[in-house]
Coordinates of C-alpha atoms in Angstrom, one line a residue:
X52 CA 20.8 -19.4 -15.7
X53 CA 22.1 -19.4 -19.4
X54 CA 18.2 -20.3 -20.4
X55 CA 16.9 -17.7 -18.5
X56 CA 18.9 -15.3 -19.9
X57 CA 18.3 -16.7 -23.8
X58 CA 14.9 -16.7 -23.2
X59 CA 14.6 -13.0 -21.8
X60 CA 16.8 -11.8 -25.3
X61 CA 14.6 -13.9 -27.5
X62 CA 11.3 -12.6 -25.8
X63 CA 13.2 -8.9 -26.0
X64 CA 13.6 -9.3 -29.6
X65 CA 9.9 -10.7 -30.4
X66 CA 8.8 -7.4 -28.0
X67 CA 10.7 -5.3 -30.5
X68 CA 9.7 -6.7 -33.4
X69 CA 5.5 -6.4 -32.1
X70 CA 6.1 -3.3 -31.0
X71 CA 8.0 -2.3 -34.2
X72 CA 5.2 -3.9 -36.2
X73 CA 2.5 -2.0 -34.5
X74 CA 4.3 1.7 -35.6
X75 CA 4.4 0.4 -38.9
X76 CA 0.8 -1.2 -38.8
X77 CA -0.8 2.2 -36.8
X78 CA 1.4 4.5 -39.3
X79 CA 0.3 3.1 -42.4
X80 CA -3.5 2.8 -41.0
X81 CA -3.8 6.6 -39.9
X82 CA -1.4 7.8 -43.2
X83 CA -4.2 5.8 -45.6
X84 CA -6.9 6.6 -44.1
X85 CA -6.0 10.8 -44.1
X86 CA -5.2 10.8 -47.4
X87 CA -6.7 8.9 -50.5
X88 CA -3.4 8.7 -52.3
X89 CA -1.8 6.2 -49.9
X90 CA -2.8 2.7 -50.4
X91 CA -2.4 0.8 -47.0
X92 CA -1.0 -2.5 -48.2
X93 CA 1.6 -0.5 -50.2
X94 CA 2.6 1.3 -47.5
X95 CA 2.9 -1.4 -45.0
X96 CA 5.2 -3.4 -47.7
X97 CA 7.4 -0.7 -48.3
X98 CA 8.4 -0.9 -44.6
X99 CA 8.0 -4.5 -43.3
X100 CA 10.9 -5.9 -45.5
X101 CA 13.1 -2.6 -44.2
X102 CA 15.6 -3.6 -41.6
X103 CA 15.7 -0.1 -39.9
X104 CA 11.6 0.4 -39.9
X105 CA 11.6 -3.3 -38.1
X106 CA 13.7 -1.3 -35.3
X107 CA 11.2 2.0 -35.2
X108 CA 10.0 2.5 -32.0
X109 CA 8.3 6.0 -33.2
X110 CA 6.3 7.4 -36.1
X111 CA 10.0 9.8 -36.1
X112 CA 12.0 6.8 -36.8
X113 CA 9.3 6.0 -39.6
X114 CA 9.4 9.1 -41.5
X115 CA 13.4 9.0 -41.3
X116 CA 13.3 5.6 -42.8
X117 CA 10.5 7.1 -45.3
X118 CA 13.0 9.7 -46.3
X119 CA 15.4 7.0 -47.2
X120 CA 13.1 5.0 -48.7
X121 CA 12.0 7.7 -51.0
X122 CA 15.7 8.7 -52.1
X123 CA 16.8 5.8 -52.8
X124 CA 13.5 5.3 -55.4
X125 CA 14.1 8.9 -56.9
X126 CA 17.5 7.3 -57.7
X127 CA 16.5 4.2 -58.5
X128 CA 14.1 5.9 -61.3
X129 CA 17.3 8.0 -62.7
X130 CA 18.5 4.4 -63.5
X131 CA 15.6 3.5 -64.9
X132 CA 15.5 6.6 -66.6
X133 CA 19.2 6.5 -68.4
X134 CA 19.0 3.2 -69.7
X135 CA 15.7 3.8 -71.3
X136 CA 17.6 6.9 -72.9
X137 CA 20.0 4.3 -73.7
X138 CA 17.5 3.0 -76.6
X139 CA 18.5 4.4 -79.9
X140 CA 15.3 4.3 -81.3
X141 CA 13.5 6.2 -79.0
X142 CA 10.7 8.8 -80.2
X143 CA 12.2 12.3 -80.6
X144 CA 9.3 13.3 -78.3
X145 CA 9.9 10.3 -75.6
X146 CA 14.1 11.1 -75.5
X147 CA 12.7 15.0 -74.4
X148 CA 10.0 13.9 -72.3
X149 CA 13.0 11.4 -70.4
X150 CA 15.4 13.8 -70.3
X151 CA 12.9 16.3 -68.3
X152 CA 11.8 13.5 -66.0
X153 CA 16.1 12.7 -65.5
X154 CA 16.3 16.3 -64.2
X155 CA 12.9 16.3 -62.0
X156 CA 14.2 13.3 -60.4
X157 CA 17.6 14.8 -59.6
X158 CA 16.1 17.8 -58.1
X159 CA 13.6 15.8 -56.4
X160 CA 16.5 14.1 -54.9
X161 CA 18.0 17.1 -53.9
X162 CA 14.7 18.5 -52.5
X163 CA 14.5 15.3 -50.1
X164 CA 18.0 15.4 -48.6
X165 CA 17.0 19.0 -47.6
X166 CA 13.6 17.8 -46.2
X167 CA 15.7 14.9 -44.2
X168 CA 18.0 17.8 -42.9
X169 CA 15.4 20.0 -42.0
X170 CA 13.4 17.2 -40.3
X171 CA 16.2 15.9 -38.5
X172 CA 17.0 19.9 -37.4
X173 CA 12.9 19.6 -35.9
X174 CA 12.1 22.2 -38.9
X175 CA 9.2 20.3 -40.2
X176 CA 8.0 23.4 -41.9
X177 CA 10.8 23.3 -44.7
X178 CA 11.1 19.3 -43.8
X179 CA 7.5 19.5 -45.5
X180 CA 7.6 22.3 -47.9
X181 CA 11.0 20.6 -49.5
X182 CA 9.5 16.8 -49.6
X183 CA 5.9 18.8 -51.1
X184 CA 8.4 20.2 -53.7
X185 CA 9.6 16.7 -54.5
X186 CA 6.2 15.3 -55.1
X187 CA 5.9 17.7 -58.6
X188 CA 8.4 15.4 -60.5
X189 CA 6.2 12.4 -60.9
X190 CA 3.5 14.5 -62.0
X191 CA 5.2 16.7 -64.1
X192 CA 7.0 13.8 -65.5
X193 CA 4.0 11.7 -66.1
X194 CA 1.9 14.9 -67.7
X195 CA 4.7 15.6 -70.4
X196 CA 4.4 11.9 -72.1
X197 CA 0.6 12.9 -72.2
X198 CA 1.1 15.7 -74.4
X199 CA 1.7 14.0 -77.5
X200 CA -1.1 11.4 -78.9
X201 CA 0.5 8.1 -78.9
X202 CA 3.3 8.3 -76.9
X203 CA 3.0 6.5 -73.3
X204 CA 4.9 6.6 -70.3
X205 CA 7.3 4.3 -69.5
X206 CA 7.5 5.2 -66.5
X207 CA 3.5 5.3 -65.2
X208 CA 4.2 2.6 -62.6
X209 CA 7.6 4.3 -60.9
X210 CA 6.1 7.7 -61.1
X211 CA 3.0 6.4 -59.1
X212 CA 5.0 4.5 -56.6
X213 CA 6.9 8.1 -56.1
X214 CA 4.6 10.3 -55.3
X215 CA 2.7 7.6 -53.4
X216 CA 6.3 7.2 -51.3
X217 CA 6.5 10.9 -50.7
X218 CA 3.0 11.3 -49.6
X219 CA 3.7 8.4 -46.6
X220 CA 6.5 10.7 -45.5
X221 CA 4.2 13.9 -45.4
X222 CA 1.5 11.6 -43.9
X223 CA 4.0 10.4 -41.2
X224 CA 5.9 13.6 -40.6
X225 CA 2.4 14.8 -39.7
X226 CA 1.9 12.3 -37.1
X227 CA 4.7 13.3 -35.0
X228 CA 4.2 14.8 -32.1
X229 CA 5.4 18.2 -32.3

């Protein structure tokens, strides 16, 4: 009786796991192929090694762990972002240009808790139009080292990963069923 009952959990969990593999798998597919700025391998990866996406039954439960995902990177890069300011010798130019992308990562920040909210509230029109907003501060932040000849981001490869990260979510909160 006690095998029986271990191997019904263990095949439970491996049904899970498929199953949660699939959304992940079928997400990422439909999210890279509707939109050229989603890579699928990047997209899969930034889920598979997530313990809540391994529990998503649902594109939904995707996009919420999406929206996590995304704000913990947008703080992640304010990290990033102070101890490079932290360098003493820093460009004139390069301190500015960090100090705008500090605050378009803060707002961004701020702009995706209110997209969470909203989606979690089932208004996916604001849940959308806040996590759109969000999407400007690796742009913006990016454009501003390319101002100035000679100065390079330092940030080219977070700011990509970003807005890549925040197009998934749109891509995903489009595939709910509404």
């Amino acid at each position: 009786m006690k095998k029986s009952h271990l191997f019904s959990l263990v095949f439970f969990y491996l049904l899970l796991v498929s199953v949660s593999s699939d959304v992940i798998h079928d997400s990422c597919d439909k999210a890279a192929k509707g939109d050229p700025n989603i890579k699928f391998d990047f997209c899969v990866s930034s889920f598979e090694g997530n313990p809540k996406a391994k529990t998503a039954t649902g594109v939904a439960d995707l996009v919420k762990v999406a929206i996590e995902t995304a704000m913990a990177n947008a703080t992640s890069i304010g990290s990033i972002i102070s101890k490079l300011l932290d360098n003493k010798t820093l460009d004139t130019y390069a301190r500015h240009c960090l100090e705008d992308c500090s605050e378009l990562y803060s707002d961004a920040g701020s702009s995706i808790q209110s997209g969470g909210k909203a989606f979690e509230g089932k208004d996916y029109g604001t849940a959308n139009a806040e996590i759109s907003s969000a999407m400007d501060a690796p742009d913006t932040c990016e454009e501003q080292f390319k101002e100035k000849k000679g100065i390079v981001s330092p940030l080219t490869k977070e700011n990509n990963n970003f807005f890549q990260l925040l197009a998934i979510v749109l891509s995903f909160m489009n595939l709910v069923p509404k």
